[in-house]
XYZ file of C-alpha atoms in Angstrom:
755
model
C 76.927 139.939 109.874
C 73.480 138.367 109.977
C 73.199 138.372 106.166
C 76.506 136.513 105.850
C 75.538 133.928 108.439
C 72.160 133.385 106.790
C 73.841 132.756 103.452
C 76.347 130.371 104.941
C 73.699 128.583 106.975
C 71.726 128.064 103.789
C 74.702 126.383 102.171
C 75.300 124.265 105.275
C 71.676 123.123 105.393
C 72.214 121.809 101.888
C 75.041 119.763 103.456
C 77.766 121.609 101.642
C 81.358 120.302 102.156
C 84.981 120.997 102.887
C 87.540 121.562 100.160
C 89.369 118.414 101.213
C 86.285 116.286 100.849
C 85.531 117.949 97.552
C 88.664 116.985 95.726
C 88.687 113.251 96.379
C 85.472 112.138 94.719
C 85.100 115.059 92.375
C 88.060 115.281 90.069
C 88.528 111.950 88.309
C 85.973 110.495 85.902
C 86.880 106.931 86.836
C 86.135 107.687 90.457
C 82.772 109.185 89.520
C 81.886 105.987 87.672
C 82.751 103.969 90.731
C 80.520 106.158 92.857
C 77.596 105.528 90.542
C 77.916 101.754 90.912
C 75.524 99.911 93.285
C 78.255 99.485 95.887
C 79.171 103.149 95.905
C 79.943 103.338 99.597
C 82.423 100.489 99.317
C 84.046 102.176 96.341
C 84.269 105.415 98.294
C 85.970 103.626 101.172
C 88.462 101.928 98.866
C 89.615 105.102 97.153
C 89.802 107.026 100.439
C 92.084 104.358 101.898
C 94.417 104.965 98.987
C 94.758 108.645 99.751
C 94.690 108.444 103.536
C 95.587 105.330 105.491
C 97.540 103.645 102.698
C 99.009 106.616 100.829
C 102.286 105.369 99.399
C 102.513 106.740 95.837
C 103.803 110.186 94.920
C 101.276 112.480 93.244
C 101.329 113.817 89.677
C 103.154 110.837 88.175
C 102.466 111.867 84.552
C 104.057 115.280 85.179
C 107.412 113.532 85.697
C 107.698 113.373 81.906
C 107.058 117.092 81.367
C 110.080 119.399 80.859
C 109.342 122.022 83.489
C 110.259 123.126 87.005
C 106.645 123.427 88.162
C 105.655 122.749 91.752
C 102.382 120.815 91.769
C 100.310 120.628 94.925
C 97.286 118.502 95.758
C 94.342 119.908 97.675
C 95.273 117.576 100.508
C 98.780 119.071 100.749
C 97.360 122.596 100.719
C 95.039 121.769 103.614
C 97.741 119.958 105.605
C 99.997 123.015 105.376
C 97.244 125.504 106.219
C 97.246 127.225 102.836
C 94.121 129.368 103.166
C 95.314 132.652 101.604
C 97.279 133.454 98.482
C 100.323 134.426 100.554
C 100.459 130.983 102.184
C 101.588 129.380 98.895
C 105.150 130.558 99.570
C 105.342 127.937 102.353
C 104.978 125.029 99.906
C 107.037 126.069 96.849
C 110.747 126.907 96.367
C 112.141 130.322 95.387
C 108.728 131.941 95.914
C 107.986 134.990 98.059
C 104.469 136.446 98.286
C 104.154 139.522 100.464
C 101.305 141.634 101.712
C 101.605 145.309 100.849
C 101.614 147.160 104.163
C 99.683 144.316 105.789
C 96.757 144.663 103.367
C 94.919 142.331 100.969
C 97.118 143.516 98.094
C 100.092 141.287 97.323
C 103.445 141.340 95.575
C 105.129 138.279 94.073
C 108.789 137.373 93.726
C 109.581 134.094 91.943
C 113.240 133.209 91.376
C 113.889 136.752 92.582
C 111.780 138.277 89.776
C 109.198 140.788 90.998
C 108.658 144.316 92.269
C 106.698 146.190 94.910
C 103.702 147.737 93.161
C 101.794 149.519 95.918
C 99.256 151.060 93.539
C 98.570 147.635 91.917
C 97.820 149.299 88.571
C 100.408 147.357 86.580
C 100.576 143.791 85.295
C 102.064 141.653 88.089
C 105.444 140.054 87.427
C 103.897 136.728 88.491
C 100.314 136.193 87.352
C 97.596 134.502 89.407
C 95.108 132.197 87.662
C 91.910 130.592 88.905
C 90.479 127.972 86.536
C 92.574 129.303 83.622
C 91.417 132.897 84.180
C 94.298 135.359 84.753
C 93.747 138.151 87.256
C 94.961 141.472 85.902
C 95.215 142.823 89.457
C 96.372 140.401 92.156
C 93.967 141.768 94.798
C 91.091 140.295 92.769
C 92.216 136.828 93.909
C 91.473 137.632 97.561
C 89.097 135.299 99.356
C 89.010 132.571 96.692
C 91.258 129.985 98.373
C 88.601 127.397 99.196
C 87.153 124.246 97.600
C 90.368 123.779 95.628
C 91.333 120.792 93.485
C 95.059 121.557 93.109
C 97.626 124.299 92.561
C 100.668 124.749 90.323
C 103.561 127.211 90.622
C 105.377 127.766 87.303
C 108.651 129.729 87.412
C 110.151 131.536 84.438
C 108.743 133.201 81.312
C 105.248 132.055 80.304
C 102.678 132.761 77.604
C 103.353 130.467 74.629
C 100.773 127.824 75.624
C 97.930 129.752 77.272
C 96.922 133.035 78.840
C 99.082 136.090 79.160
C 102.784 136.714 78.729
C 104.914 137.344 81.795
C 108.556 137.235 82.830
C 108.354 135.834 86.369
C 105.918 132.957 85.987
C 102.452 132.146 87.254
C 100.537 130.568 90.128
C 97.530 128.554 88.943
C 94.673 127.264 91.079
C 92.051 124.796 89.934
C 88.823 124.730 91.893
C 86.743 121.586 92.352
C 84.292 120.869 89.532
C 80.686 119.710 89.711
C 80.123 115.962 90.009
C 77.600 113.704 88.294
C 76.785 112.034 91.640
C 75.794 113.677 94.925
C 78.520 114.710 97.362
C 78.371 117.140 100.243
C 80.030 117.999 103.522
C 81.445 120.756 105.713
C 84.510 121.682 107.748
C 85.190 123.873 110.758
C 88.590 125.186 111.836
C 88.945 126.899 115.245
C 92.244 128.249 116.578
C 93.904 130.734 118.923
C 92.718 134.341 119.177
C 89.125 133.247 118.432
C 89.970 132.494 114.820
C 87.451 130.428 112.901
C 87.279 129.241 109.311
C 84.184 127.484 108.008
C 83.824 125.876 104.593
C 81.047 123.928 102.939
C 79.897 122.563 99.596
C 77.260 120.535 97.813
C 77.631 118.997 94.352
C 75.485 116.811 92.158
C 73.230 116.455 89.102
C 70.325 118.750 88.265
C 69.285 116.924 85.099
C 70.778 114.577 82.556
C 74.084 116.097 81.468
C 73.656 119.065 83.814
C 75.627 119.177 87.106
C 76.229 121.916 89.654
C 78.483 122.772 92.576
C 77.940 125.392 95.283
C 80.607 126.138 97.873
C 81.136 128.767 100.521
C 83.575 130.012 103.125
C 83.548 132.356 106.118
C 86.539 133.598 108.101
C 86.284 135.327 111.474
C 88.588 136.508 114.276
C 92.270 135.761 114.670
C 93.398 139.299 115.470
C 96.483 139.265 117.697
C 97.682 142.890 117.757
C 96.751 145.358 120.507
C 97.301 149.083 120.896
C 99.209 149.772 124.160
C 97.820 153.305 124.278
C 94.141 152.397 124.075
C 93.972 148.640 124.654
C 92.141 148.270 121.327
C 92.295 144.917 119.555
C 93.313 144.624 115.868
C 93.505 142.054 113.099
C 90.215 140.132 113.157
C 89.149 138.565 109.879
C 85.591 139.242 108.761
C 84.900 137.841 105.319
C 82.654 135.485 103.431
C 82.646 134.089 99.913
C 80.473 131.981 97.621
C 81.334 130.136 94.427
C 78.934 128.409 92.045
C 79.651 126.208 89.029
C 77.234 124.832 86.463
C 78.434 122.188 83.987
C 76.451 121.142 80.924
C 77.435 118.254 78.675
C 75.027 118.385 75.735
C 76.914 115.542 74.043
C 80.001 113.387 74.545
C 82.268 115.913 72.775
C 81.145 119.169 74.374
C 81.487 120.618 77.873
C 80.188 124.043 78.870
C 81.053 125.380 82.342
C 79.631 128.593 83.798
C 81.221 129.759 87.052
C 80.668 132.727 89.310
C 81.963 133.978 92.661
C 81.358 136.738 95.176
C 83.621 137.855 98.046
C 82.914 140.381 100.798
C 85.927 141.218 102.949
C 85.688 143.608 105.911
C 88.763 142.232 107.679
C 91.093 144.291 109.804
C 94.712 144.426 108.643
C 98.048 143.885 110.369
C 99.610 147.219 111.261
C 103.262 148.079 110.790
C 105.998 148.313 113.393
C 108.305 151.329 112.827
C 112.005 150.464 112.928
C 113.647 153.781 112.068
C 112.592 157.413 112.041
C 113.539 159.029 108.770
C 112.330 162.545 109.596
C 111.810 164.286 112.919
C 113.201 163.868 116.404
C 110.257 162.122 118.078
C 111.090 158.768 119.529
C 109.584 155.640 118.058
C 107.046 153.752 120.175
C 108.367 150.985 122.405
C 106.199 148.021 121.478
C 105.796 144.445 122.588
C 105.938 141.791 119.906
C 102.144 141.720 119.538
C 101.572 145.449 119.890
C 101.043 148.198 117.336
C 100.040 151.847 117.406
C 97.524 153.478 115.107
C 95.184 156.441 115.109
C 92.399 158.046 113.102
C 91.672 161.746 113.464
C 87.937 162.590 113.411
C 88.576 165.126 110.666
C 90.163 162.487 108.446
C 87.368 159.996 109.161
C 84.809 162.618 108.146
C 86.782 163.421 104.988
C 86.867 159.803 103.802
C 83.279 159.186 104.859
C 83.974 156.317 107.249
C 83.159 155.875 110.982
C 85.406 157.660 113.464
C 85.892 154.299 115.201
C 87.417 152.789 112.043
C 90.466 150.579 112.571
C 93.057 149.763 109.891
C 90.971 147.475 107.703
C 89.584 146.470 104.340
C 86.124 147.139 102.985
C 86.361 145.143 99.759
C 84.001 143.466 97.377
C 85.054 141.176 94.552
C 82.858 139.357 92.081
C 83.191 137.802 88.679
C 82.100 135.089 86.313
C 83.629 133.013 83.548
C 82.379 130.787 80.751
C 84.447 127.799 79.577
C 83.517 125.980 76.373
C 85.411 122.860 75.301
C 84.625 120.993 72.089
C 86.391 117.898 70.757
C 86.530 118.254 66.971
C 88.155 114.886 66.479
C 91.346 116.165 64.903
C 91.728 118.856 67.624
C 90.149 120.378 70.708
C 88.861 123.948 70.743
C 88.671 125.909 74.015
C 87.089 129.277 74.701
C 87.443 131.067 78.062
C 85.537 134.314 78.621
C 85.802 136.078 81.986
C 84.828 139.306 83.709
C 86.290 140.269 87.109
C 85.652 143.288 89.308
C 86.963 144.795 92.511
C 85.595 147.521 94.747
C 88.127 148.282 97.437
C 88.200 150.624 100.413
C 91.325 150.312 102.517
C 92.536 152.233 105.565
C 96.135 151.868 106.775
C 98.257 153.704 109.334
C 101.538 153.542 107.457
C 103.725 155.459 109.895
C 102.941 152.903 112.622
C 102.562 155.527 115.357
C 99.739 157.282 117.177
C 100.555 160.447 115.215
C 98.891 161.249 111.896
C 102.005 161.386 109.758
C 101.086 158.915 106.998
C 97.512 157.735 107.528
C 96.126 156.516 104.204
C 92.725 155.624 102.813
C 92.537 154.149 99.327
C 89.550 153.367 97.126
C 89.738 151.306 93.943
C 87.074 150.590 91.374
C 88.371 148.232 88.693
C 87.250 145.621 86.228
C 88.887 143.378 83.664
C 87.504 141.394 80.734
C 89.565 138.583 79.225
C 88.940 136.297 76.279
C 91.093 133.346 75.311
C 90.569 131.088 72.308
C 92.869 128.177 71.589
C 93.014 125.103 69.379
C 95.095 122.158 70.542
C 95.905 118.582 69.639
C 93.416 116.114 71.060
C 95.400 112.858 71.158
C 97.811 112.872 74.135
C 99.566 109.743 72.831
C 100.531 111.330 69.511
C 104.169 112.150 68.823
C 103.075 115.614 67.709
C 101.521 117.914 70.289
C 100.550 121.476 69.445
C 98.480 124.463 70.513
C 97.701 127.801 68.855
C 95.612 130.579 70.293
C 94.913 134.217 70.982
C 94.325 136.215 74.147
C 92.633 139.576 74.715
C 92.450 141.707 77.864
C 90.734 144.994 78.600
C 90.915 146.590 82.039
C 89.670 149.806 83.584
C 90.631 151.238 86.961
C 89.956 154.300 89.062
C 91.888 154.949 92.270
C 91.854 157.620 94.943
C 94.401 157.988 97.732
C 93.561 160.147 100.756
C 96.467 161.088 103.045
C 96.518 162.613 106.522
C 99.883 164.345 107.074
C 98.610 166.697 109.799
C 101.262 165.738 112.386
C 104.077 165.676 109.825
C 105.696 169.075 110.377
C 107.033 169.369 106.819
C 103.481 169.133 105.422
C 100.782 169.501 108.061
C 97.802 168.937 105.785
C 95.397 166.382 104.369
C 95.518 165.693 100.643
C 94.291 163.349 97.939
C 95.573 161.885 94.695
C 93.244 160.269 92.200
C 93.675 158.862 88.708
C 92.199 156.526 86.129
C 93.890 153.868 84.050
C 92.778 152.289 80.775
C 94.534 149.218 79.396
C 94.093 146.916 76.432
C 96.271 144.103 75.105
C 96.143 141.362 72.504
C 98.464 138.446 71.951
C 98.817 135.465 69.691
C 100.700 132.358 70.716
C 101.643 128.896 69.571
C 103.571 125.917 70.904
C 104.618 122.633 69.344
C 106.470 119.532 70.479
C 107.506 116.373 68.631
C 108.750 113.118 70.097
C 111.658 111.681 68.120
C 113.016 108.146 68.361
C 115.059 107.269 71.423
C 112.666 109.233 73.657
C 113.953 112.647 72.587
C 111.403 115.448 72.328
C 111.928 118.820 70.666
C 109.641 121.696 71.586
C 109.245 125.389 70.896
C 106.776 128.235 71.107
C 106.279 131.848 70.093
C 104.217 134.758 71.359
C 103.507 138.234 70.078
C 101.860 140.787 72.359
C 100.692 144.376 71.929
C 99.859 146.361 75.062
C 98.434 149.880 75.268
C 97.718 151.718 78.509
C 97.054 155.277 79.563
C 96.899 157.210 82.813
C 94.123 159.782 82.892
C 92.649 162.465 85.124
C 95.426 162.498 87.703
C 94.767 165.217 90.252
C 96.661 165.998 93.439
C 94.752 168.184 95.895
C 95.885 169.667 99.207
C 92.764 170.427 101.219
C 92.894 174.106 102.058
C 95.825 174.496 99.675
C 96.877 174.028 96.086
C 95.425 171.632 93.522
C 97.545 170.226 90.690
C 96.023 168.647 87.602
C 98.472 166.613 85.575
C 98.532 165.872 81.894
C 97.521 162.346 80.850
C 100.237 159.938 79.840
C 100.198 156.831 77.674
C 102.557 154.056 76.718
C 102.483 151.219 74.227
C 104.694 148.219 73.641
C 104.814 145.332 71.200
C 107.296 142.491 71.399
C 107.900 138.859 70.613
C 108.624 136.216 73.212
C 109.206 132.506 72.843
C 110.788 129.264 73.870
C 112.843 126.406 72.395
C 114.055 123.276 74.131
C 114.767 119.580 74.150
C 113.992 116.803 76.609
C 115.290 113.245 76.823
C 113.649 110.388 78.672
C 117.001 108.737 79.265
C 115.547 106.054 81.565
C 111.965 105.002 82.295
C 112.291 106.811 85.604
C 114.543 109.744 84.598
C 114.052 112.709 82.249
C 116.436 115.609 81.576
C 115.733 118.801 79.649
C 117.069 122.164 78.520
C 115.070 125.177 77.409
C 115.765 128.738 76.387
C 112.909 131.187 76.971
C 112.415 134.850 76.242
C 109.854 136.585 78.442
C 108.100 139.898 77.961
C 106.201 142.163 80.361
C 104.739 145.534 79.297
C 105.585 148.839 80.920
C 103.329 151.040 83.019
C 103.113 153.889 85.499
C 103.930 154.871 89.076
C 101.023 156.997 90.243
C 101.172 157.190 94.033
C 101.615 160.585 95.711
C 102.478 162.415 92.491
C 104.040 165.848 92.938
C 105.547 166.705 89.558
C 104.671 165.746 85.968
C 107.961 163.897 85.512
C 106.812 161.265 88.013
C 104.232 160.148 85.458
C 106.775 159.277 82.812
C 106.052 155.611 82.017
C 108.590 152.944 82.784
C 109.436 150.671 79.874
C 108.872 146.976 79.150
C 110.846 144.251 80.877
C 112.411 141.408 78.896
C 114.372 138.410 80.096
C 116.299 135.622 78.411
C 116.189 132.543 80.627
C 118.359 129.450 80.321
C 117.032 126.480 82.285
C 118.343 122.950 82.644
C 116.579 120.397 84.794
C 115.792 116.805 85.554
C 112.955 114.697 86.963
C 113.635 111.321 88.441
C 111.983 108.519 90.403
C 115.110 106.430 91.068
C 113.195 104.223 93.505
C 109.538 104.391 92.408
C 107.227 105.051 95.326
C 110.241 105.506 97.623
C 112.353 108.368 96.287
C 111.642 111.244 93.901
C 114.231 113.863 92.932
C 113.347 116.892 90.779
C 115.588 119.875 90.183
C 116.383 122.776 87.847
C 119.064 125.426 87.479
C 118.453 128.769 85.743
C 120.145 131.925 84.539
C 118.169 135.133 83.837
C 119.563 137.859 81.585
C 117.382 140.951 82.074
C 117.022 144.076 79.975
C 114.896 146.841 81.441
C 114.081 144.901 84.620
C 111.310 146.720 86.479
C 112.214 147.519 90.092
C 111.211 150.079 92.687
C 113.860 152.772 92.709
C 113.905 156.262 94.214
C 113.164 159.703 92.802
C 114.018 162.922 94.663
C 111.348 165.628 94.720
C 112.930 169.030 95.524
C 111.821 170.447 98.883
C 109.681 167.345 99.405
C 111.901 164.295 99.835
C 112.549 160.893 98.282
C 109.659 158.902 96.852
C 109.478 155.393 95.499
C 109.135 155.040 91.754
C 109.066 152.003 89.479
C 111.936 152.279 87.051
C 113.913 150.168 84.584
C 117.332 148.710 85.293
C 119.230 148.830 81.990
C 121.026 145.539 82.643
C 120.813 142.933 85.403
C 121.112 139.204 85.938
C 120.159 136.435 88.345
C 120.876 132.737 88.672
C 120.123 129.864 90.980
C 118.417 126.522 91.359
C 115.426 124.840 92.981
C 114.696 121.263 93.842
C 112.193 118.947 95.468
C 112.916 115.716 97.298
C 110.115 113.316 98.197
C 111.023 110.283 100.275
C 109.294 107.230 101.654
C 112.454 105.587 103.041
C 110.827 103.139 105.411
C 107.341 102.082 106.311
C 105.180 104.838 107.813
C 107.603 107.745 107.078
C 106.997 110.281 104.286
C 109.165 113.386 103.790
C 108.961 116.301 101.350
C 111.654 118.971 101.117
C 111.754 121.986 98.776
C 114.902 124.062 98.405
C 115.402 127.271 96.459
C 118.592 129.285 96.094
C 119.129 132.343 93.941
C 121.567 135.202 93.520
C 121.420 138.268 91.333
C 122.933 141.687 90.829
C 122.497 144.874 88.885
C 125.037 145.280 86.123
C 124.073 148.842 85.185
C 121.719 150.835 87.393
C 122.203 154.569 88.108
C 119.648 155.702 90.704
C 119.197 157.801 93.827
C 120.899 156.153 96.798
C 118.135 156.321 99.374
C 120.282 155.394 102.365
C 122.913 158.028 101.511
C 120.232 160.632 100.729
C 118.471 160.025 104.045
C 121.790 160.223 105.892
C 122.592 163.554 104.231
C 119.210 164.959 105.265
C 119.659 163.753 108.847
C 122.987 165.591 108.970
C 122.069 168.814 107.154
C 118.265 169.077 107.149
C 118.417 169.547 103.373
C 117.035 167.159 100.769
C 119.730 166.503 98.199
C 119.782 163.538 95.830
C 122.875 161.401 96.354
C 123.188 159.336 93.191
C 124.999 156.032 92.848
C 125.561 153.436 90.178
C 124.407 150.176 91.721
C 126.429 148.085 89.262
C 127.531 144.929 91.069
C 125.046 145.413 93.912
C 122.977 142.412 94.988
C 119.317 142.472 93.884
C 118.243 142.094 97.513
C 116.007 139.042 97.125
C 116.133 136.144 99.637
C 119.018 133.902 98.664
C 117.728 130.770 100.333
C 114.182 129.478 100.813
C 113.394 126.123 102.388
C 110.120 124.432 103.195
C 108.999 120.902 103.813
C 107.195 118.447 106.015
C 107.577 114.954 107.463
C 104.812 112.545 108.415
C 104.410 109.298 110.259
C 101.395 107.516 108.749
C 100.040 104.728 110.935
C 96.968 102.512 110.611
C 95.596 102.380 114.166
C 92.880 99.859 113.296
C 91.410 98.381 110.138
C 89.171 101.412 109.905
C 91.242 104.264 111.337
C 94.570 105.864 110.446
C 96.783 108.537 112.016
C 99.083 111.054 110.297
C 101.409 113.054 112.518
C 104.475 115.169 111.869
C 106.196 118.559 111.681
C 106.483 121.120 108.891
C 108.981 123.934 108.486
C 109.927 126.930 106.362
C 112.878 129.314 106.107
C 113.337 132.559 104.212
C 116.606 134.462 103.955
C 116.961 138.220 104.448
C 115.471 140.580 101.883
C 116.230 144.210 101.033
C 113.368 146.716 101.149
C 115.378 149.374 99.297
C 117.882 149.067 96.453
C 121.248 148.147 97.930
C 119.680 147.986 101.381
C 121.675 146.993 104.466
C 120.934 147.270 108.167
C 117.280 148.127 108.818
C 116.815 148.399 105.043
C 116.747 144.566 105.042
C 114.140 142.237 106.495
C 115.789 139.710 108.838
C 115.752 136.001 107.924
C 113.377 133.703 109.760
C 112.613 130.029 110.415
C 109.142 128.723 111.315
C 108.145 125.335 112.686
C 104.676 123.785 112.702
C 103.086 120.372 113.313
C 99.839 118.479 112.839
C 98.139 115.212 113.818
C 95.210 113.892 111.791
C 92.788 111.014 112.307
C 91.416 109.571 109.054
C 88.789 106.796 108.921
C 88.888 104.346 106.042
C 85.358 105.377 105.102
C 86.567 108.901 104.334
C 83.399 110.348 105.845
C 85.201 112.542 108.361
C 88.624 113.801 109.366
C 89.916 115.470 112.536
C 93.152 117.437 112.884
C 94.969 119.301 115.634
C 97.769 121.600 114.511
C 100.129 124.360 115.506
C 101.913 127.018 113.466
C 105.001 128.950 114.549
C 105.381 126.529 117.457
C 108.507 128.312 118.691
C 106.559 131.596 118.757
C 109.280 133.369 116.821
C 108.987 137.070 116.089
C 109.509 137.600 112.372
C 108.604 140.097 109.667
C 106.895 139.266 106.399
C 107.443 142.512 104.491
C 108.485 146.113 104.937
C 108.464 149.586 103.437
C 108.577 153.288 104.177
C 106.116 156.045 104.938
C 106.794 159.771 105.049
C 108.692 159.740 108.332
C 109.465 156.124 109.193
C 110.672 152.815 107.854
C 108.532 149.937 109.007
C 108.185 146.162 109.046
C 104.982 144.131 108.825
C 105.138 141.477 111.568
C 104.189 137.837 111.008
C 101.717 135.878 113.099
C 102.591 134.498 116.543
C 101.953 130.898 117.580
C 98.533 129.564 116.627
C 97.125 126.302 117.990
C 93.941 124.969 116.479
C 91.747 122.095 115.451
C 89.901 121.240 112.279
C 87.145 118.713 111.646
C 85.530 117.927 108.318
C 82.756 115.663 107.078
C 82.347 114.146 103.638
C 79.571 112.155 102.023
C-alpha cells in the first residue's frame, strides 16, 4: 500500500493530470500550435469554451463519410458516463455486451450476439481489444488500463483486412493520450459511496527538441458493497494502481517514433455469486439480501494454494507491457511498424458455488505473454481517389495455467484437486484493402486476408490430492483460411451517405481445458467463419442539430463457437466449447444525436438482434439435470437445437440527455440523466427460467460545472439511481447455478484540474 501511494504521490507532485484534461490540449496539432503562441492561456480558454460551455457540434464529423457501423466515443463522453473499466463500454455502444467471468477481472464479449463464454481465457476472443493499435491476445491483459484516454471505437462485424488480427465479432479500440510539445498537467479525484475512490494524474511536455514525454497514473480503492451475513465480513473493495509512460521522438518532419510502457498491479476483491438453483444435493440455498453473499475458505485449501487463510475472493494480478510504434512518410506512401510485448501474472480466488460450503472453491494462476508485430504500408494522401493499405501481422503467445479446486463438501467428490496445462500459439497473416472514389461520389472498396494459426495444448495433468493423477496426451490444431470484404458507398447528398458491404470473417479454433476428466475433452474445436451482409447509412439532415446513423446486418455462420455441454459418465455435465454446424443472426443498430433546441443535447443508441441455431445436436443440460434430479443417475439427454434462439439479448438501449447552460460569462453547467437497458440472456443453450438472466434497466444522472478557462471541472453524479437489483452475468458450478449481481446505487463527486 505504501509503495503504491509513494508512486502516485510522485506523479501528483509533478502535477500530473486527469484523462479529461489530457485529451483536450493533447490530441490535435493545431491546438498544440495555439498553445505555443504568446497568448497561450487565451487560446486554451477559447478551445475549452468550444468543448464545454458552447459545445454545439457533433463529434467525429469526418467519420460520417466512412462506410462503417462504428461507434466512436470521445474521452469526454467516456468520463461523463463513468466508463472506468472495460466492461463499462457496453453502456455507451449498441448491441454490445461485456461480462465479467464469475465476477472476476476476466471478461467475455458479445457484439451483435457474436461471442462465447471462455472461462479459461486461452483462446482468441471473438471480439478483440486494442490499446494504441496493439491487440490483446487475452482480454484480461487489458485490465486496469482505462485511464488517460483520448477516444474509443467499437467496430462490429468481421475485421482484419486493414490492420491487426482477423476476427468474426469485431473489435474495441482505445487510443490513449499522446505526449504534447508544450507543458500540460493536472489531476482528478473521484469519491463515491462505499468509500470508493478513483485518482488519476498526468504530466506531459517536451524533454528536448523533437522529444516529448507523457506520464500518467491511476489508483482505485474501496467500493465494496457485499457483506457475508454469516460473518459480517465486507467484500468487493478495489485495490489497484497503474502507470503508463510514453516517449515520442520526431527526428525529422517525416518520422515519428513512439515508445510506450505500462504496469498494473491489481489486488482487488471480486464480486461473489448469488446461487439461484441447486443442481445437486438437498441442502437449501442461502437466503440473502440484495447486497449479501456467502463465501468460505478452508484452512487446508488456503495452505494448499499458498495464500493467507484470511483470503477473500479476490485478484492478485500483475500486468505489464511495452510497444514501439514507428511511422515514416515516404512521400508516395506511409510505412508503419508496431512491435509489442504483453504479459500477465494472475492469481485469482473465487467461491463459485456461492455458499459457505466448499463445493466449488477455485484458485487459478496464469502466467502468459504475447508478442505481436505488425508492418503495413498505406497511401499517404487522404484526398486521393485511391486509398490502399497492405500489411502483415504476426503473433506468438505462451500460457501456463493451474486450477486448484476444493470439492470437500461436495458429497459426490469430497476432495481437493488441480488441473494444469500449457498452451503455445503462433499465427501469421497478410492483408490488404483498397478503395477508389468514382465520379458521382461513388466509392468501391474491398479487402482480403489470409491467416495461418497453430496452437497446441501441452502438459495437461489432473491430480486428486490423496487420490489418482491423470496425465493427458498433448493436442494440437492448425487452421488456415481466407477472409475478406467487398462493398460500395454512395455520398448521395453532402449530408447523407449510404453503403453496402459483404464481409467474410475468420476465427481460429482452440481448446477447452477446464476441469478435464477424459482425453476426449481435449479434442480441439474448429474454426469459426461468418459471412456478413451489412447495409447502412450516415446522415446529418440538420447539421449541428440532428444526426442519424444506422445499419442492418445478417450473419451466416459455419462452425460458430459456443459453449455447449459434454456428459462425463459418473461425473456429470461439464461446459465445453464446441462448433455449431450452422447458425444465423440478424438485426440492426442505430444512433440518434439531437440538439433540437437551445441548451438540450440528446444521444440515443439502439441495438436489436435475433439469431437461432439451424443445426446443433448437443446435450440438453436442462433435461439432463432434470433427469438426474428425478433418478439420481447422470444420463445425457441429447437434443437438436435447430430453430432454438441463440440466447443473446435481443434489445440493448443506452443514451443520455443534457441541459447545457452558461451561468455566467466564465462558468457553464451541464446537467442531465443517462440510461441503459439490456434484454434477457441465456446462460445455457436453449435456456429458459433460471437458465436466463433477467432483463434490466438502469438510470443515472450527473451535473457538471465547467469554467471557460478549462482549468478545473466539478461533477456530482449518481448511478443506478433507482437502486435496482440486477445481474450482469451468470454460470454454473458443481452444485449450483448462480448469477453475478450488479452494483447498487452509487452517489459520488469528481473534481479535476487542468493546466
